[in-house]
Amino acid sequence: MHTLKSSIFLVALSFLTGCATYKQDIDAGLSLAKEGDWKGAESKLEGILDSPEDKLLYYMEIGALAQNQGDFERSNALLEQAERLSDTFFPDNFSNRSWALLSNPRQSDYRGSGMERVYISYLKSLNYLALAEQESTLTKKRQLNDAALVEVRRIDIKLNEIRAQNPSYQDLNAKENQAFYLKALSWLGDFYTGGRDTDKFLYRDDAWARYLEGLQYEISGDYDDARISYQKAANLYQDGYAKQYDLPSVTAERAWLDVIRMMQKGGYNHREIQRQIDTQLSAEMQTTLKQYQKGDAELVILEHQGFIPDKSEMTVLLYADPNAYSLVLEPLHGGGTQAANDAFRWFTMVYADINPLNLIANYKTGGAWGTFSGIFTKRVILGRPAWQQLSSSKVDTLLTEQVVRVTVPYYQRFTLDQHQPTLQLNQTTKNTKVDHPTITRGLTMTSLADIALQEQLAQAQRDIYESLVRELLRSWLAYQVSSNVQDQNAALILNLIGQVAVFASSAADTRNWLTLPAQVRLTREPLSPGDYTPTYKVNENVFSLGKVTLEANKIKVWNLRNPY
């Protein structure tokens, strides 16, 4: 008896200590990264991501940090390991999954998201591009540019797989325009998602990744492939990508401008080119197009700004409502802190009862006030047959005698940097320094922070149901142990220890690729060939590329990692 109690206590204590250390070390590593100390951040994260379950996460995080240090070959070696892991199914390890079910989901292998898979190849393509620019041998340079195109084609394959599995923007638009009675039937039948249309939040394609494909093809001189990729990006931006992720509507115009440039380089009919100009470009964007002259060089700045937000844990209390044959989930009210308020708002937005059956059940249980209070709870209606099965297993007794803690991941509120970047170009020609006017054309082309947020919204219902089942099982096992003890006092003590251990060790999987940028800004500037020292300034932070030589008909890419 003493050994059993001690074992439960020590397992719970060591588990809690491990979770706390993991969170603290991750935060410590990120703090260093947010100061631009990439090497320090790498050293810190290497120590905490050393478990077999975090192998994919390790390669992605350290690979991104290596790129930020300019160690492009090492970055690609690490990201290639991530590629191999993310592009295959993990072996179905029964012990791994069983331990995760009895402890917490972080004990299972990290599998990554669709967006993370795409951005592995995205970063690798930029690595190869940087290596090609450093190479002086023409043959080696061509090989590295070809390797960058291989990664671009991987992006295309991955996005096509994602697109095939999810409704397109055209499908969503058709759904919005369908008859009212069809909308009503769809809403009434969607009880698992709480009456919410999660299709709107899915990561279905990536306009910015498609745009990067176009840029890589253009650099390699494959103008027709570049035109096709730019056009895919333009269509995605205007069909719904810009709206979904709160991007400027001019993003589509920027992509159309590059489509038209590729048509010009590809020898398209002048009348067809002019039709696209008149149809797709505003007067201001037409002026930008005219700045591109034959024989010009071009400076392209990709500003990868900030960091994708990290997930937090929300505590939800589970209890039984035998009168309505249902389980009720209610957020734990933690006071007036911002984190507690954000958690409560997330619960109300994502989980609160809004479908008709739950509203009726709440009304029958608590009258008019029960209906109103339903916006602060989530009810899982089981029905009489399912409730009888719970009763036979004494789960109903368990839930009436104690409250079970269910933990789910969520994102706290965040704001993206809205400062307008400026580019200063100083040109040196024949020992004469020429100051160009300051350029302010930085355009936010994607928000990885919003993509991550909406991916979490799309899978939130699955998260809460999986967590509910896990915590019910863990609580039931602890309850069964104490119920089988004959000594009443010993049973009470053991039950209390079990409740505390299970309640305290409830956890959610808050892992994600945290060194990805929050957003990407694009600046493209056609320039006459020559020597320049570009300076990029955003929110009082100044970045310098140093002296560069821009060659006629060549594109120079500045992959700028802005941690601030």
XYZ file of C-alpha atoms in Angstrom:
564
model
C 0.000 0.000 0.000
C 2.758 2.410 0.953
C 4.765 1.486 -2.162
C 1.765 2.063 -4.437
C 1.016 5.476 -2.972
C 4.654 6.502 -3.190
C 4.888 5.365 -6.798
C 1.834 7.384 -7.822
C 3.156 10.459 -6.058
C 6.675 10.207 -7.539
C 5.420 9.584 -11.077
C 3.123 12.608 -10.858
C 5.837 14.784 -9.326
C 8.499 13.852 -11.879
C 6.037 14.364 -14.733
C 5.073 17.829 -13.512
C 8.713 18.796 -13.041
C 9.519 17.654 -16.589
C 6.665 19.684 -18.054
C 7.690 22.803 -16.171
C 11.333 22.423 -17.255
C 10.307 21.934 -20.901
C 8.200 25.101 -20.927
C 10.868 27.151 -19.160
C 13.666 25.988 -21.478
C 11.611 26.575 -24.623
C 10.814 30.105 -23.427
C 14.483 30.689 -22.577
C 15.575 29.569 -26.044
C 12.959 31.705 -27.756
C 13.940 34.743 -25.707
C 17.487 34.424 -27.053
C 16.180 34.029 -30.610
C 13.991 37.127 -30.248
C 17.141 39.076 -29.374
C 18.851 37.803 -32.534
C 21.158 35.462 -30.581
C 20.683 32.540 -32.971
C 23.650 30.515 -31.678
C 22.579 30.878 -28.047
C 19.015 29.904 -28.944
C 20.295 26.819 -30.776
C 22.339 25.687 -27.771
C 19.334 26.078 -25.489
C 16.841 24.312 -27.766
C 19.223 21.437 -28.526
C 19.106 20.409 -24.880
C 15.312 20.406 -24.543
C 14.465 18.816 -27.916
C 16.630 15.737 -27.414
C 13.843 13.182 -26.877
C 12.873 10.688 -29.630
C 9.336 12.122 -29.662
C 10.673 15.581 -30.619
C 13.037 14.437 -33.375
C 11.125 16.167 -36.199
C 10.780 19.339 -34.150
C 14.515 19.265 -33.383
C 15.524 19.157 -37.049
C 13.101 21.935 -38.002
C 14.045 24.306 -35.172
C 17.816 23.811 -35.384
C 17.689 23.861 -39.205
C 15.954 27.242 -39.186
C 18.409 28.645 -36.625
C 21.363 27.423 -38.705
C 19.992 29.318 -41.713
C 19.690 32.473 -39.612
C 23.399 32.102 -38.746
C 24.282 31.888 -42.452
C 25.302 28.224 -42.151
C 23.287 27.183 -45.203
C 24.842 23.756 -45.829
C 24.301 22.621 -42.235
C 20.794 24.067 -42.328
C 19.958 22.007 -45.411
C 21.410 18.843 -43.872
C 19.167 19.292 -40.828
C 16.101 20.247 -42.852
C 16.630 17.242 -45.127
C 16.355 15.031 -42.032
C 13.140 16.855 -41.174
C 11.956 16.312 -44.755
C 12.466 12.563 -44.508
C 10.622 12.353 -41.211
C 7.727 14.584 -42.233
C 7.276 12.949 -45.635
C 6.810 9.427 -44.266
C 4.364 7.850 -41.883
C 5.782 7.329 -38.418
C 5.801 3.668 -37.319
C 2.697 2.901 -35.306
C 4.348 2.336 -31.937
C 1.781 0.842 -29.561
C 3.770 1.585 -26.387
C 4.344 5.179 -27.546
C 0.642 5.797 -28.127
C -0.435 3.952 -24.981
C 1.907 5.951 -22.752
C 0.712 9.178 -24.386
C -2.880 8.173 -23.636
C -2.106 7.519 -19.986
C 0.189 10.513 -19.450
C -0.143 13.354 -21.962
C 0.000 13.799 -25.752
C 3.505 15.253 -25.643
C 4.743 11.710 -25.018
C 3.767 10.804 -28.589
C 5.829 11.535 -31.707
C 5.524 15.065 -33.037
C 4.183 14.809 -36.585
C 4.034 18.438 -37.701
C 1.350 20.301 -39.637
C 0.756 20.722 -43.349
C 2.091 24.250 -43.244
C 5.272 23.108 -41.483
C 5.893 20.459 -44.150
C 5.643 23.106 -46.868
C 8.029 25.498 -45.108
C 10.717 22.843 -44.697
C 11.098 22.920 -48.487
C 10.620 26.687 -48.513
C 13.645 27.243 -46.253
C 15.708 24.672 -48.138
C 15.068 26.431 -51.446
C 16.306 29.718 -49.936
C 19.396 27.925 -48.602
C 20.279 26.618 -52.064
C 19.683 30.064 -53.551
C 22.062 31.632 -51.011
C 24.698 28.958 -51.707
C 24.362 29.568 -55.454
C 24.961 33.300 -54.978
C 28.135 32.549 -52.997
C 29.463 30.200 -55.673
C 31.855 31.596 -58.304
C 31.918 28.530 -60.574
C 29.188 28.699 -63.201
C 28.618 24.925 -63.280
C 28.315 24.688 -59.477
C 26.067 27.731 -59.409
C 23.741 26.096 -61.942
C 23.670 22.873 -59.895
C 22.674 24.760 -56.750
C 19.962 26.699 -58.588
C 18.646 23.377 -59.911
C 18.613 22.046 -56.330
C 16.559 25.083 -55.314
C 14.089 24.220 -58.093
C 13.838 20.655 -56.751
C 12.646 22.111 -53.446
C 10.215 24.340 -55.315
C 8.738 21.280 -57.003
C 8.466 19.610 -53.593
C 6.477 22.632 -52.407
C 4.200 22.209 -55.411
C 3.645 18.496 -54.721
C 2.911 19.103 -51.034
C 0.478 21.915 -51.754
C -1.292 19.828 -54.387
C -1.719 17.042 -51.798
C -3.132 19.493 -49.252
C -5.421 21.068 -51.847
C -6.777 17.652 -52.879
C -7.790 16.887 -49.284
C -9.542 20.183 -48.507
C -12.281 22.313 -50.085
C -10.996 25.094 -52.322
C -11.884 28.784 -52.072
C -14.259 28.213 -54.993
C -15.986 25.459 -52.994
C -16.380 27.810 -50.013
C -17.749 30.572 -52.232
C -20.233 28.140 -53.775
C -21.285 27.069 -50.275
C -21.912 30.705 -49.311
C -24.120 31.172 -52.373
C -26.198 28.004 -51.981
C -29.880 28.031 -51.078
C -30.862 28.890 -47.504
C -32.413 25.500 -46.760
C -29.168 23.743 -47.767
C -27.200 26.013 -45.437
C -29.662 25.235 -42.628
C -29.382 21.460 -43.183
C -25.594 21.668 -43.182
C -25.620 23.681 -39.953
C -28.116 21.377 -38.199
C -26.152 18.291 -39.132
C -22.770 19.549 -38.017
C -23.005 18.692 -34.304
C -19.472 17.339 -33.923
C -18.000 20.721 -34.736
C -20.478 22.522 -32.516
C -22.337 23.997 -35.462
C -19.179 25.784 -36.629
C -17.946 25.663 -40.198
C -14.312 24.673 -39.644
C -13.725 24.494 -43.408
C -13.197 28.255 -43.384
C -10.104 27.864 -41.198
C -8.354 25.080 -43.129
C -4.927 25.513 -44.678
C -5.913 24.599 -48.223
C -3.117 26.173 -50.289
C -0.412 28.785 -49.917
C -0.322 31.821 -52.203
C 3.021 33.030 -50.859
C 4.708 29.639 -51.330
C 3.346 29.612 -54.898
C 4.765 33.106 -55.378
C 8.190 31.938 -54.171
C 7.995 29.159 -56.754
C 7.552 31.858 -59.409
C 10.514 33.839 -58.064
C 12.800 30.782 -58.112
C 11.760 29.912 -61.668
C 12.336 33.506 -62.756
C 15.832 33.503 -61.254
C 16.607 30.330 -63.220
C 15.273 31.852 -66.448
C 12.261 29.495 -66.704
C 9.877 32.302 -67.539
C 6.845 30.228 -68.524
C 7.013 28.140 -65.340
C 7.444 31.397 -63.424
C 4.359 32.837 -65.123
C 2.286 29.766 -64.180
C 3.390 29.923 -60.519
C 2.865 33.676 -60.233
C -0.602 33.253 -61.741
C -1.487 30.497 -59.261
C -0.435 32.874 -56.479
C -2.446 35.753 -57.959
C -5.594 33.637 -58.223
C -5.213 32.351 -54.673
C -4.726 35.843 -53.251
C -7.848 37.179 -54.919
C -9.991 34.051 -54.436
C -9.698 34.090 -50.643
C -6.142 33.708 -49.316
C -5.687 37.451 -48.706
C -9.073 37.686 -46.980
C -8.587 34.556 -44.866
C -5.252 35.695 -43.460
C -6.004 39.433 -43.294
C -3.522 40.488 -45.985
C -3.637 43.605 -48.188
C -5.769 43.126 -51.298
C -2.903 44.542 -53.374
C -1.032 41.244 -52.873
C -2.986 39.818 -55.810
C -2.020 42.820 -57.936
C 1.649 42.343 -57.088
C 1.441 38.745 -58.269
C -0.424 39.762 -61.441
C 2.276 42.352 -62.163
C 4.862 39.571 -62.136
C 2.643 37.384 -64.327
C 2.604 40.218 -66.877
C 6.374 40.669 -66.661
C 6.850 36.975 -67.421
C 4.480 37.327 -70.387
C 6.626 40.185 -71.649
C 9.812 38.136 -71.254
C 8.137 35.117 -72.829
C 7.199 36.989 -76.008
C 3.432 37.013 -75.569
C 1.224 38.980 -77.936
C 1.244 42.693 -77.064
C -2.559 42.867 -77.222
C -2.929 39.996 -74.735
C -0.389 41.625 -72.402
C -2.229 44.954 -72.538
C -5.538 43.226 -71.816
C -4.042 41.738 -68.635
C -2.615 45.136 -67.637
C -5.975 46.867 -68.079
C -7.882 44.074 -66.303
C -5.624 43.204 -63.372
C -3.571 46.293 -62.461
C -4.568 49.579 -60.849
C -3.081 52.841 -62.120
C -0.511 52.800 -59.304
C 0.577 49.242 -60.071
C 0.789 50.060 -63.775
C 3.242 52.815 -62.816
C 5.308 50.252 -60.901
C 5.311 47.971 -63.941
C 6.722 50.764 -66.109
C 9.736 51.038 -63.791
C 10.972 47.664 -65.080
C 13.236 48.394 -68.040
C 15.150 46.069 -70.335
C 18.637 45.388 -69.010
C 17.794 46.321 -65.413
C 18.904 44.385 -62.371
C 16.481 43.747 -59.487
C 16.872 43.665 -55.716
C 14.328 41.430 -53.953
C 14.070 41.623 -50.157
C 12.284 38.831 -48.279
C 11.826 40.074 -44.728
C 10.956 37.191 -42.406
C 9.732 39.124 -39.388
C 9.024 38.051 -35.817
C 8.081 34.590 -34.598
C 5.058 32.395 -34.913
C 3.106 32.469 -31.591
C 3.479 29.617 -29.123
C 0.509 27.656 -27.836
C -0.797 27.853 -24.291
C -2.783 25.402 -22.184
C -6.407 25.965 -21.238
C -7.975 24.109 -18.318
C -11.572 22.942 -18.765
C -13.510 21.210 -15.985
C -15.577 18.130 -16.831
C -18.581 17.041 -14.795
C -21.717 14.980 -15.301
C -25.330 16.053 -15.784
C -27.315 12.813 -15.258
C -30.677 14.523 -15.769
C -29.751 15.399 -19.373
C -27.659 12.243 -19.967
C -24.712 14.425 -20.881
C -21.235 15.596 -19.925
C -20.558 19.285 -19.386
C -17.269 21.108 -19.988
C -16.711 24.505 -18.394
C -13.576 26.689 -18.512
C -11.723 27.206 -15.269
C -12.122 30.865 -14.330
C -8.647 32.093 -13.412
C -9.296 35.712 -12.523
C -8.831 38.818 -14.581
C -5.392 38.210 -16.080
C -4.980 38.585 -19.817
C -4.132 34.898 -20.211
C -7.291 33.886 -18.298
C -9.417 36.285 -20.344
C -7.920 35.009 -23.586
C -8.611 31.410 -22.567
C -12.221 32.251 -21.704
C -12.717 34.078 -24.998
C -11.196 31.165 -26.914
C -13.543 28.728 -25.180
C -16.557 30.875 -25.974
C -15.465 31.311 -29.598
C -14.552 27.682 -30.254
C -16.406 25.393 -27.863
C -19.465 27.086 -26.318
C -22.867 25.533 -27.048
C -24.518 27.089 -30.063
C -26.161 24.160 -31.854
C -29.906 23.541 -31.329
C -29.737 20.235 -29.416
C -27.337 21.659 -26.837
C -29.440 24.798 -26.438
C -32.510 22.630 -25.781
C -30.636 20.426 -23.297
C -29.361 23.498 -21.451
C -32.883 24.927 -21.332
C -34.395 21.697 -19.971
C -31.710 21.532 -17.282
C -31.677 25.138 -16.162
C -34.610 26.941 -17.736
C -34.015 30.238 -19.486
C -30.846 30.853 -17.461
C -29.545 27.420 -18.507
C -29.907 28.400 -22.154
C -28.006 31.635 -21.567
C -25.312 29.959 -19.465
C -24.755 27.533 -22.323
C -22.653 30.131 -24.088
C -20.099 29.581 -21.291
C -20.160 25.756 -21.392
C -19.870 22.886 -23.842
C -22.321 20.024 -23.479
C -21.630 16.551 -24.860
C -25.005 14.826 -25.176
C -24.658 11.056 -24.816
C -28.277 9.948 -24.624
C -29.790 7.295 -22.366
C -28.181 4.161 -23.947
C -24.649 5.587 -23.779
C -25.287 6.878 -20.257
C -26.352 3.404 -19.136
C -23.026 2.047 -20.397
C -21.193 4.692 -18.361
C -23.269 3.725 -15.333
C -22.356 0.065 -15.698
C -18.682 1.058 -15.571
C -19.359 3.439 -12.657
C -18.055 6.385 -14.687
C -21.209 8.324 -13.782
C -20.382 7.846 -10.078
C -16.832 9.008 -10.705
C -18.047 12.204 -12.421
C -20.605 13.026 -9.750
C -18.066 12.597 -6.944
C -15.254 14.637 -8.488
C -14.429 17.111 -11.225
C -12.117 15.968 -14.002
C -9.600 18.381 -15.514
C -9.379 18.444 -19.307
C -6.529 20.421 -20.891
C -6.531 21.702 -24.481
C -4.133 23.898 -26.490
C -5.043 27.414 -27.609
C -3.426 30.640 -28.786
C -3.398 33.797 -26.729
C -4.060 37.089 -28.480
C -1.201 38.464 -30.544
C -0.631 41.472 -32.745
C 1.565 41.563 -35.816
C 4.061 44.321 -36.485
C 2.431 46.927 -38.742
C 5.409 49.242 -39.253
C 6.144 50.193 -42.844
C 9.694 49.190 -43.851
C 11.898 51.591 -45.802
C 14.771 50.809 -48.145
C 17.688 53.197 -48.689
C 19.959 52.565 -51.664
C 23.410 54.134 -51.842
C 25.029 53.622 -55.241
C 28.717 54.070 -55.987
C 29.546 54.875 -59.621
C 33.077 55.893 -60.647
C 34.010 56.841 -57.080
C 30.876 58.971 -56.807
C 28.270 58.167 -54.165
C 24.668 58.574 -55.318
C 21.901 58.574 -52.705
C 18.672 57.136 -54.105
C 15.348 58.279 -52.649
C 13.990 56.208 -49.774
C 11.708 53.419 -51.029
C 8.669 52.322 -49.016
C 7.125 49.480 -50.943
C 7.298 46.655 -48.388
C 4.207 44.478 -48.758
C 3.045 41.796 -46.304
C 2.569 38.693 -48.455
C 1.712 36.095 -45.821
C 1.030 35.678 -42.112
C 2.255 32.342 -40.785
C 0.963 33.431 -37.373
C -2.596 33.586 -38.721
C -2.173 30.288 -40.563
C -1.104 28.589 -37.314
C -3.975 30.190 -35.393
C -6.569 29.039 -37.913
C -5.118 25.532 -38.111
C -5.626 25.300 -34.355
C -9.207 26.540 -34.737
C -9.858 23.896 -37.384
C -8.714 21.023 -35.129
C -9.956 22.414 -31.806
C -12.992 20.121 -31.636
C -10.844 17.052 -32.209
C -8.458 18.238 -29.483
C -11.151 18.593 -26.847
C -12.779 15.240 -27.588
C -9.442 13.406 -27.538
C -8.489 15.123 -24.292
C -11.889 14.296 -22.788
C -11.475 10.581 -23.565
C -7.898 10.572 -22.255
C -8.755 12.223 -18.939
C -11.834 10.052 -18.439
C -9.713 6.947 -18.898
C -6.974 8.154 -16.555
C -9.487 9.201 -13.880
C -11.394 5.933 -14.213
C -8.206 3.877 -13.774
C -7.270 5.834 -10.641
C -10.851 5.462 -9.359
C -10.797 1.694 -9.959
C -7.588 1.288 -7.953
C -9.039 3.016 -4.900
C -12.416 1.240 -5.248
C -10.778 -2.180 -4.979
C -9.105 -1.398 -1.635
C -11.003 -2.958 1.278
C -9.807 -0.610 4.000
C -12.097 2.456 3.800
C -9.569 4.935 5.186
C -6.839 3.639 2.900
C -9.246 3.806 -0.046
C -10.067 7.460 0.708
C -6.383 8.380 0.958
C -5.501 6.514 -2.217
C -8.457 8.056 -4.066
C -7.349 11.526 -2.999
C -3.776 10.896 -4.139
C -5.040 9.538 -7.458
C -7.331 12.532 -8.022
C -4.543 14.994 -7.281
C -2.050 13.169 -9.504
C -4.457 12.884 -12.448
C -5.739 16.451 -12.059
C -2.255 17.958 -11.754
C -0.708 15.957 -14.613
C -3.350 16.786 -17.238
C -1.568 18.427 -20.156
C -2.061 19.416 -23.778
C 0.272 19.127 -26.759
C 1.521 22.678 -27.249
C 4.387 21.818 -29.583
C 4.872 23.616 -32.884
C 7.701 25.023 -35.021
C 8.413 28.202 -33.072
C 11.349 29.651 -35.022
C 9.226 30.220 -38.123
C 8.528 33.922 -38.798
C 5.206 35.504 -37.911
C 4.922 37.163 -41.315
C 6.830 37.751 -44.552
C 7.168 41.138 -46.246
C 8.274 41.579 -49.857
C 10.129 44.500 -51.423
C 11.090 44.349 -55.130
C 13.068 47.167 -56.695
C 14.295 47.289 -60.334
C 17.639 49.111 -60.531
C 20.275 49.963 -63.068
C 23.312 47.649 -62.855
C 26.048 48.787 -60.472
C 27.377 48.682 -56.919
C 25.006 49.379 -54.014
C 24.963 49.287 -50.219
C 21.272 48.662 -49.392
C 19.967 49.584 -45.937
C 16.604 48.276 -44.732
C 14.877 49.930 -41.790
C 11.720 48.851 -39.950
C 10.531 50.028 -36.532
C 13.884 51.673 -35.653
C 15.775 48.459 -36.482
C 18.318 48.880 -39.269
C 19.736 46.040 -41.401
C 22.538 46.373 -43.942
C 23.360 44.017 -46.790
C 26.822 45.492 -47.271
C 28.259 46.273 -50.675
C 26.676 44.245 -53.498
C 27.072 44.304 -57.256
C 23.813 44.098 -59.204
C 24.229 42.668 -62.698
C 22.065 43.361 -65.733
C 19.060 41.029 -66.073
C 19.905 39.345 -62.750
C 17.940 39.152 -59.503
C 19.651 39.579 -56.143
C 17.661 38.067 -53.232
C 18.228 39.377 -49.712
C 16.821 36.812 -47.286
C 16.501 39.053 -44.230
C 15.642 37.470 -40.863
C 14.213 40.186 -38.620
C 13.713 38.799 -35.089
C 12.150 41.988 -33.705
